Coordinates of C-alpha atoms in Angstrom, one line a residue:
M298 CA -251.0 230.5 30.9
T299 CA -247.2 229.3 30.3
R300 CA -245.7 230.5 33.6
R301 CA -243.1 232.4 30.5
S302 CA -246.0 234.1 29.4
R303 CA -247.2 235.0 33.5
L304 CA -243.6 236.6 33.4
I305 CA -243.8 238.1 30.0
R306 CA -247.5 239.6 31.5
I307 CA -245.2 241.2 34.3
A308 CA -242.6 242.4 32.4
R309 CA -245.3 244.5 30.6
T310 CA -246.5 246.0 33.6
L311 CA -242.8 247.7 34.4
R312 CA -242.6 250.4 31.4
L313 CA -242.5 253.4 34.2
W314 CA -241.2 252.1 36.5
P315 CA -237.8 253.7 36.6
V316 CA -239.4 257.4 36.7
L317 CA -241.3 256.6 39.4
L318 CA -238.4 254.2 41.3
C319 CA -237.0 257.5 43.6
A320 CA -240.9 257.2 45.1
C321 CA -240.8 253.8 45.7
L322 CA -237.3 253.9 47.9
S323 CA -238.4 256.9 49.4
A324 CA -241.9 255.8 50.6
G325 CA -242.1 256.2 54.1
H326 CA -239.9 258.8 54.4
A327 CA -241.1 262.3 55.6
A328 CA -240.2 264.2 52.4
A329 CA -238.0 264.1 49.4
Q330 CA -234.9 266.7 49.0
T331 CA -233.3 268.1 46.0
A332 CA -229.7 267.0 47.2
P333 CA -228.1 264.3 49.4
A334 CA -228.1 265.2 52.9
P335 CA -225.2 264.9 55.1
E336 CA -225.7 262.2 57.4
S337 CA -226.2 263.7 60.6
D338 CA -229.0 265.6 59.2
Q339 CA -230.6 261.8 58.5
S340 CA -229.5 260.4 61.4
A341 CA -231.1 263.4 64.0
R342 CA -234.4 263.1 60.9
D343 CA -234.8 259.7 62.1
T344 CA -234.6 260.1 65.2
E345 CA -237.0 262.8 65.1
Q346 CA -239.4 261.0 63.3
K347 CA -239.1 257.7 66.0
R348 CA -239.5 260.3 69.1
E349 CA -242.9 262.0 66.6
E350 CA -244.3 257.9 66.3
K351 CA -243.8 256.9 70.1
R352 CA -245.9 260.1 70.9
A353 CA -248.8 259.5 68.4
R354 CA -248.7 256.4 70.3
E355 CA -248.7 257.6 74.0
A356 CA -251.7 260.0 72.3
E357 CA -253.4 257.5 70.8
L358 CA -253.2 255.9 74.1
K359 CA -254.7 258.5 76.2
A360 CA -257.4 258.3 73.8
I361 CA -258.2 255.0 74.1
E362 CA -258.1 256.1 78.1
E363 CA -260.4 258.8 77.3
R364 CA -263.3 256.3 75.8
L365 CA -263.3 253.8 78.3
A366 CA -263.5 256.3 80.8
G367 CA -266.6 257.6 78.8
S368 CA -268.3 254.3 77.9
A369 CA -270.6 254.1 80.7
E370 CA -270.9 249.9 80.4
A371 CA -267.2 250.2 81.4
R372 CA -267.2 253.0 84.2
A373 CA -270.7 250.5 85.2
K374 CA -268.9 247.2 85.8
L375 CA -265.8 248.7 87.2
E376 CA -267.2 250.9 89.5
T377 CA -269.5 247.4 90.4
E378 CA -266.3 245.8 90.7
I379 CA -264.4 248.2 93.2
A380 CA -267.7 248.7 95.5
G381 CA -267.4 245.1 96.2
I382 CA -264.3 244.9 97.5
R383 CA -263.7 248.8 98.5
A384 CA -264.4 247.6 102.6
D385 CA -262.2 244.5 102.7
R386 CA -258.9 245.9 102.9
T387 CA -256.9 242.4 102.5
K388 CA -258.9 242.2 98.9
L389 CA -258.4 245.6 98.1
N390 CA -254.4 245.6 98.5
Q391 CA -254.7 242.1 96.4
A392 CA -256.7 243.7 93.4
L393 CA -254.1 246.2 94.1
L394 CA -251.1 244.5 93.7
E395 CA -252.1 242.5 90.7
T396 CA -253.3 245.5 88.3
T397 CA -249.6 247.6 89.3
A398 CA -248.7 244.0 87.9
R399 CA -250.4 244.2 85.1
T400 CA -249.5 247.3 84.5
Q401 CA -245.9 247.1 84.3
A402 CA -245.7 244.1 82.6
A403 CA -247.8 245.8 79.6
E404 CA -245.7 249.2 79.8
G405 CA -242.4 246.8 79.6
R406 CA -244.0 244.6 76.5
I407 CA -244.9 247.7 75.3
A408 CA -241.7 249.3 75.8
G409 CA -239.8 245.6 73.8
L410 CA -242.0 246.3 71.2
E411 CA -241.1 249.8 70.3
Q412 CA -237.3 248.4 70.7
R413 CA -237.4 245.8 68.5
L414 CA -240.2 248.2 66.2
S415 CA -237.1 251.2 66.1
L416 CA -234.6 248.5 64.8
L417 CA -236.7 247.3 62.3
Q418 CA -237.0 250.7 60.4
T419 CA -233.4 251.8 61.3
S420 CA -232.9 248.1 58.8
E421 CA -235.4 249.2 56.8
T422 CA -233.4 253.0 56.6
A423 CA -230.6 251.5 55.3
I424 CA -231.6 248.9 52.8
R425 CA -233.6 251.7 51.5
R426 CA -230.4 253.8 51.2
S427 CA -228.6 250.8 50.0
L428 CA -231.3 250.7 46.9
E429 CA -231.2 254.8 46.7
S430 CA -227.7 253.9 45.6
R431 CA -228.6 251.4 43.1
R432 CA -231.2 253.5 41.2
G433 CA -229.2 252.8 37.8
L434 CA -228.8 248.8 38.2
I435 CA -232.8 249.0 38.9
G436 CA -233.1 250.8 36.1
E437 CA -231.3 249.1 34.0
V438 CA -233.5 245.6 34.9
L439 CA -236.8 247.4 34.2
A440 CA -235.7 248.7 31.1
A441 CA -234.4 244.8 29.8
L442 CA -238.0 244.0 31.6
Q443 CA -239.5 246.6 29.0
R444 CA -237.2 245.6 26.1
I445 CA -238.9 242.1 25.7
G446 CA -242.6 243.3 26.5
R447 CA -244.3 243.9 23.3
R448 CA -247.6 246.3 24.4
P449 CA -247.5 249.0 27.1
P450 CA -248.3 248.5 30.7
P451 CA -251.9 248.4 31.6
A452 CA -250.8 249.5 35.3
V453 CA -247.9 251.3 36.9
L454 CA -246.5 249.6 40.1
V455 CA -244.0 250.8 42.7
R456 CA -244.2 249.2 45.5
P457 CA -241.4 247.1 46.9
E458 CA -242.6 243.9 45.8
D459 CA -243.0 244.8 42.5
I460 CA -239.5 245.3 42.0
L461 CA -238.3 242.0 43.9
E462 CA -240.6 240.2 41.3
A463 CA -239.7 242.0 38.5
V464 CA -235.9 241.4 39.3
R465 CA -236.8 237.8 40.2
A466 CA -238.5 237.6 36.7
S467 CA -235.8 239.5 35.1
M468 CA -233.4 236.5 36.6
L469 CA -235.4 233.7 35.0
L470 CA -235.9 235.1 31.8
G471 CA -232.0 235.7 31.2
A472 CA -233.2 239.2 30.4
V473 CA -229.9 240.6 31.9
V474 CA -226.3 241.0 30.7
P475 CA -224.2 237.7 32.7
D476 CA -222.1 240.3 34.3
L477 CA -225.1 242.1 36.1
R478 CA -226.5 238.1 37.5
Q479 CA -224.5 239.0 41.0
E480 CA -225.3 242.2 41.2
I481 CA -228.8 241.2 40.3
T482 CA -228.8 238.6 42.6
I483 CA -227.7 240.6 45.8
L484 CA -230.4 242.8 44.7
G485 CA -232.9 240.7 44.6
T486 CA -231.7 239.2 48.6
D487 CA -232.2 243.7 49.7
L488 CA -235.3 243.7 48.0
A489 CA -236.5 240.8 49.7
E490 CA -234.9 241.2 52.6
L491 CA -236.7 244.8 52.6
V492 CA -240.5 243.5 51.4
R493 CA -240.2 241.4 55.0
L494 CA -239.0 244.4 56.9
R495 CA -242.1 245.7 55.8
E496 CA -244.2 243.3 56.8
A497 CA -242.8 242.5 60.2
I498 CA -242.9 246.3 60.8
A499 CA -246.7 246.3 60.2
E500 CA -246.9 242.9 62.7
E501 CA -244.9 245.4 65.6
R502 CA -247.4 248.3 65.3
K503 CA -250.8 246.1 64.7
S504 CA -249.1 243.9 68.1
I505 CA -248.1 247.7 69.6
A506 CA -252.1 248.3 69.2
G507 CA -252.9 245.5 71.1
E508 CA -250.8 245.7 73.8
M509 CA -251.7 249.6 74.0
E510 CA -255.4 249.0 74.4
G511 CA -254.8 246.4 77.2
L512 CA -252.7 248.9 79.0
A513 CA -255.7 251.5 78.9
G514 CA -258.1 249.4 80.6
E515 CA -255.5 248.0 83.5
R516 CA -254.2 252.3 83.9
R517 CA -258.0 252.7 84.6
R518 CA -259.1 250.0 86.7
L519 CA -256.0 251.2 88.6
A520 CA -257.2 254.6 89.0
S521 CA -260.1 253.5 90.5
L522 CA -258.4 250.6 92.9
I523 CA -256.4 254.2 93.8
E524 CA -258.9 256.1 94.7
A525 CA -260.7 253.7 96.3
R526 CA -257.5 253.0 99.0
R527 CA -257.1 256.8 99.2
T528 CA -261.3 256.9 100.2
R529 CA -260.6 254.0 102.8
E530 CA -257.2 255.9 104.4
T531 CA -258.4 259.2 104.5
S532 CA -261.3 257.7 106.8
A533 CA -258.9 256.4 108.9
A534 CA -256.9 259.0 108.9
Q535 CA -258.1 262.3 111.5
D536 CA -254.6 264.6 110.8
I537 CA -253.6 263.8 107.2
E538 CA -253.2 267.7 106.5
A539 CA -251.3 268.4 110.3
Q540 CA -248.4 265.6 109.0
R541 CA -248.5 267.0 105.5
A542 CA -248.2 270.7 107.1
A543 CA -245.0 269.0 109.1
G544 CA -243.8 267.5 106.0
G545 CA -243.6 270.7 104.4
E546 CA -241.6 271.9 107.8
L547 CA -238.9 269.6 107.2
A548 CA -238.7 270.1 103.9
A549 CA -238.1 273.9 104.1
Q550 CA -236.1 273.3 107.2
A551 CA -234.2 271.1 105.3
R552 CA -230.8 272.1 103.0
T553 CA -229.9 268.7 101.4
L554 CA -231.4 265.4 100.9
R555 CA -229.5 264.2 103.6
D556 CA -230.1 266.8 106.2
L557 CA -234.5 266.0 104.8
V558 CA -233.9 262.4 105.8
E559 CA -231.9 262.7 109.3
R560 CA -234.2 264.9 110.3
I561 CA -236.9 262.8 109.9
E562 CA -235.4 259.8 111.4
K563 CA -236.0 261.6 114.8
D564 CA -239.8 261.5 114.1
I565 CA -240.0 259.9 116.9
S566 CA -243.7 258.3 116.2
T567 CA -242.6 256.5 112.5
A568 CA -238.7 256.0 113.1
N569 CA -239.5 253.7 115.6
R570 CA -242.8 251.4 114.7
A571 CA -240.9 250.1 112.2
A572 CA -237.6 250.2 114.2
D573 CA -239.8 248.1 116.5
A574 CA -241.0 245.5 114.2
A575 CA -237.7 245.2 112.4
R576 CA -236.4 244.0 115.6
R577 CA -239.2 241.8 116.9
A578 CA -239.3 240.1 113.2
L579 CA -235.1 239.7 114.1
E580 CA -235.7 238.3 117.1
A581 CA -238.9 236.2 116.7
E582 CA -236.9 233.6 114.5
T583 CA -233.6 231.9 114.0
Q584 CA -231.8 232.6 110.6
E585 CA -233.3 229.3 108.7
Q586 CA -237.1 230.9 109.6
R587 CA -235.9 234.4 108.6
Q588 CA -235.3 233.5 105.2
R589 CA -238.7 231.0 105.1
M590 CA -240.4 233.9 105.9
A591 CA -238.4 236.3 103.5
Q592 CA -239.9 234.2 100.8
L593 CA -243.6 234.5 102.5
A594 CA -243.1 238.0 103.5
F595 CA -244.9 239.6 100.1
R596 CA -247.4 236.7 100.0
D597 CA -249.9 238.5 102.9
P598 CA -251.7 241.5 101.5
A599 CA -253.7 242.1 104.7
R600 CA -250.3 242.9 106.7
L601 CA -249.8 245.6 108.4
A602 CA -245.3 245.8 109.0
P603 CA -243.2 244.1 107.0
K604 CA -243.1 240.4 107.1
A605 CA -239.2 240.3 107.1
A606 CA -236.7 242.3 107.9
F607 CA -235.0 244.8 105.1
Q608 CA -231.5 242.7 105.2
E609 CA -233.5 239.6 104.6
L610 CA -234.5 240.3 101.1
R611 CA -232.0 240.8 99.3
G612 CA -232.6 239.4 95.7
M613 CA -236.4 239.4 96.7
L614 CA -237.4 243.2 95.3
P615 CA -239.1 244.1 92.4
L616 CA -238.0 247.2 90.0
P617 CA -240.6 250.1 91.4
V618 CA -240.9 250.7 87.2
A619 CA -240.5 249.5 84.0
G620 CA -238.2 250.7 82.5
S621 CA -233.9 250.7 81.6
Q622 CA -230.9 251.8 83.7
L623 CA -229.3 255.1 82.3
R624 CA -226.9 255.7 84.8
G625 CA -225.8 253.1 87.6
F626 CA -225.1 253.5 91.4
G627 CA -221.5 255.2 91.7
A628 CA -221.3 256.2 88.1
A629 CA -220.0 259.9 87.9
D630 CA -222.2 262.6 87.5
E631 CA -222.7 266.2 85.3
V632 CA -220.0 267.4 87.9
G633 CA -217.9 264.0 88.3
A634 CA -219.3 263.5 91.7
A635 CA -219.9 259.4 92.4
T636 CA -224.4 259.0 92.0
R637 CA -225.6 257.8 95.4
G638 CA -228.4 256.5 93.1
I639 CA -229.9 254.4 89.7
S640 CA -231.8 256.7 87.5
L641 CA -234.0 254.5 84.9
S642 CA -235.9 256.1 81.7
T643 CA -239.2 255.3 81.5
R644 CA -242.9 255.6 79.8
A645 CA -244.9 258.2 79.9
N646 CA -247.7 258.0 82.7
A647 CA -246.0 255.2 84.1
V648 CA -247.0 253.3 87.5
V649 CA -244.6 253.5 90.0
S650 CA -244.4 250.8 92.6
S651 CA -243.1 250.4 96.1
P652 CA -239.5 248.2 95.9
S653 CA -240.5 247.3 99.4
D654 CA -242.9 247.5 102.6
G655 CA -242.5 250.3 104.5
W656 CA -244.5 253.1 106.2
V657 CA -244.8 256.3 104.1
V658 CA -242.6 259.7 105.9
Y659 CA -242.2 262.3 103.2
A660 CA -244.4 262.6 100.2
G661 CA -244.1 266.2 98.1
P662 CA -241.4 268.1 96.7
F663 CA -238.4 268.8 97.9
R664 CA -235.7 271.0 96.2
S665 CA -234.3 269.5 92.5
F666 CA -235.3 266.4 93.2
G667 CA -239.3 267.0 92.6
Q668 CA -241.6 265.0 93.8
L669 CA -240.3 262.9 96.3
L670 CA -240.7 259.7 98.2
I671 CA -239.3 258.4 100.5
L672 CA -240.1 254.9 102.6
N673 CA -239.1 253.9 106.6
A674 CA -238.3 249.8 105.6
G675 CA -237.4 249.7 109.4
N676 CA -234.2 249.1 111.1
G677 CA -232.1 252.3 109.7
Y678 CA -233.5 251.3 106.0
Y679 CA -234.8 254.0 103.4
V680 CA -235.3 254.3 100.5
L681 CA -236.3 257.1 98.8
L682 CA -238.1 257.4 95.1
A683 CA -238.0 260.5 92.9
G684 CA -238.7 262.5 89.9
M685 CA -242.2 261.3 89.2
Q686 CA -245.6 263.7 87.9
R687 CA -247.6 262.4 91.0
I688 CA -247.7 260.7 94.0
D689 CA -250.3 258.6 95.7
V690 CA -249.9 257.7 99.0
S691 CA -250.0 259.5 102.6
L692 CA -247.7 261.0 105.3
N693 CA -247.3 257.4 108.0
Q694 CA -249.2 255.2 105.4
F695 CA -248.2 251.4 104.8
V696 CA -247.0 250.5 102.1
L697 CA -246.8 247.1 100.5
A698 CA -243.9 246.0 97.9
G699 CA -245.3 246.3 94.5
E700 CA -248.5 248.9 95.8
P701 CA -248.5 251.8 93.3
V702 CA -247.3 254.8 95.2
A703 CA -247.5 257.5 92.1
V704 CA -247.3 257.9 88.7
M705 CA -244.4 259.0 85.8
G706 CA -245.1 262.8 84.0
E707 CA -245.3 262.7 80.5
T708 CA -241.7 263.8 80.5
A709 CA -238.4 263.8 82.2
E710 CA -239.5 266.2 85.5
A711 CA -236.8 268.4 88.0
A712 CA -235.2 265.5 89.0
A713 CA -232.3 264.4 91.8
T714 CA -230.0 263.7 88.2
N715 CA -230.4 265.7 85.0
V716 CA -229.1 262.3 83.3
G717 CA -231.1 261.1 79.8
A718 CA -232.5 265.3 79.7
G719 CA -231.6 265.8 76.8
T720 CA -234.0 262.1 75.6
G721 CA -237.0 264.4 76.9
E722 CA -238.2 260.7 78.6
P723 CA -239.3 260.4 82.2
V724 CA -236.3 259.6 84.7
L725 CA -237.2 257.8 88.2
Y726 CA -234.3 258.4 90.4
I727 CA -234.1 255.7 93.2
E728 CA -231.6 255.1 96.4
F729 CA -231.7 253.0 99.2
R730 CA -230.0 254.5 102.6
K731 CA -228.8 252.2 105.8
D732 CA -228.4 254.6 108.8
G733 CA -227.9 257.8 106.8
V734 CA -225.5 256.5 104.1
S735 CA -226.6 256.0 100.2
I736 CA -226.0 251.9 99.7
D737 CA -226.1 250.5 96.3
P738 CA -230.0 248.8 95.5
T739 CA -228.5 246.8 92.8
P740 CA -228.2 243.3 95.2
W741 CA -231.8 244.0 96.3
W742 CA -233.5 243.4 92.7
T743 CA -234.5 240.4 92.0
K744 CA -232.3 238.8 89.3
S745 CA -234.5 238.9 85.7
Q746 CA -235.6 242.6 87.2
G747 CA -231.3 243.3 88.4
E748 CA -230.5 242.2 84.6
K749 CA -233.0 244.6 83.6
A750 CA -232.5 247.6 84.7
R751 CA -228.6 247.2 83.8
G752 CA -229.7 247.5 80.8

């Protein structure tokens, strides 16, 4: 069969395309409208559609996690693994750190994939609208091809790929008048881009599905490790409930967050312990030795106190969650006051890790902050995390930088700031304090993560 004959055969399939053109170009949208909607309404629908897709992916992730939890084989394998390291504090800590890092990396990759998917979908929508405005031109192309056909079409094809092939056929067969050739060339370019976008969107969705499968497994393993840690900590501490009661009393007495931190600093047991550890670290090392020790500070999973003073760790701390910054330190809040911390948007159920070594001096709800976690990092430094749904560590517990300490909720919880409340996404609030004064945490993050935090 000659090329011309093949193209003529293609053309014969196109007789009914003008009738179904609208259906082709509207594919992927929620529903056809009887009249063009205002641009703002369309944008709102597009945004809501993307949110629905994101909620659907979260539901899919939950289903995967539940399936893994119900798998007897997977459960037995995980229980055997945890049993082998439960009694070994070093191995358990190392497993917690590694699993948390993998979990947060997967959450970050999924967020990146979802962002790229959103951009692709926005481009696809723009091209579809452009094609909608050129129905007349496409109709002329299809009518021209229909005229050169000799028999009725055997089938009706309405995919963008089919229209693209028809446009190319019209150019090769000279079926359109010369005046329209430039417009049809542009039309062909747009159709080719639409086809490419559809393929790219399919690939991104496939990648997201694969990453979510891996994330579900890591979250399942992390939950088991956290339970093993909780069992170990509970068996080692005899006064957990008394500590919780004392913490609740402090929260009831404190009027503000600053007041709460000041009251906590008066708690001699934890404050002195952290201060003594930091002072000994400073006195024992020269400046050069301190810098070298700071580089190695996080490599010993068996440590029971910070290996380096907090002030030596600038540019070395990991962000506590995979997310993007919504509001930076010192930015104006809803009432125009300067914020004392930073706010990061996160995925639903994202894992929150400790940004530094430190002792837990407060863990629980506090006024408008929701769930609040305060770490004493030593030498007058405190780290505050708020906006989580659940806290997984206990008072006086020593936690390592990168160790899981909490989990975000499905949507925004009550927090220190209302930033991002309209998006419905969880928001983590982070604040660093030195001697009772809020300081900018940005210089402490590792370079790559500091750039991520700034968006």
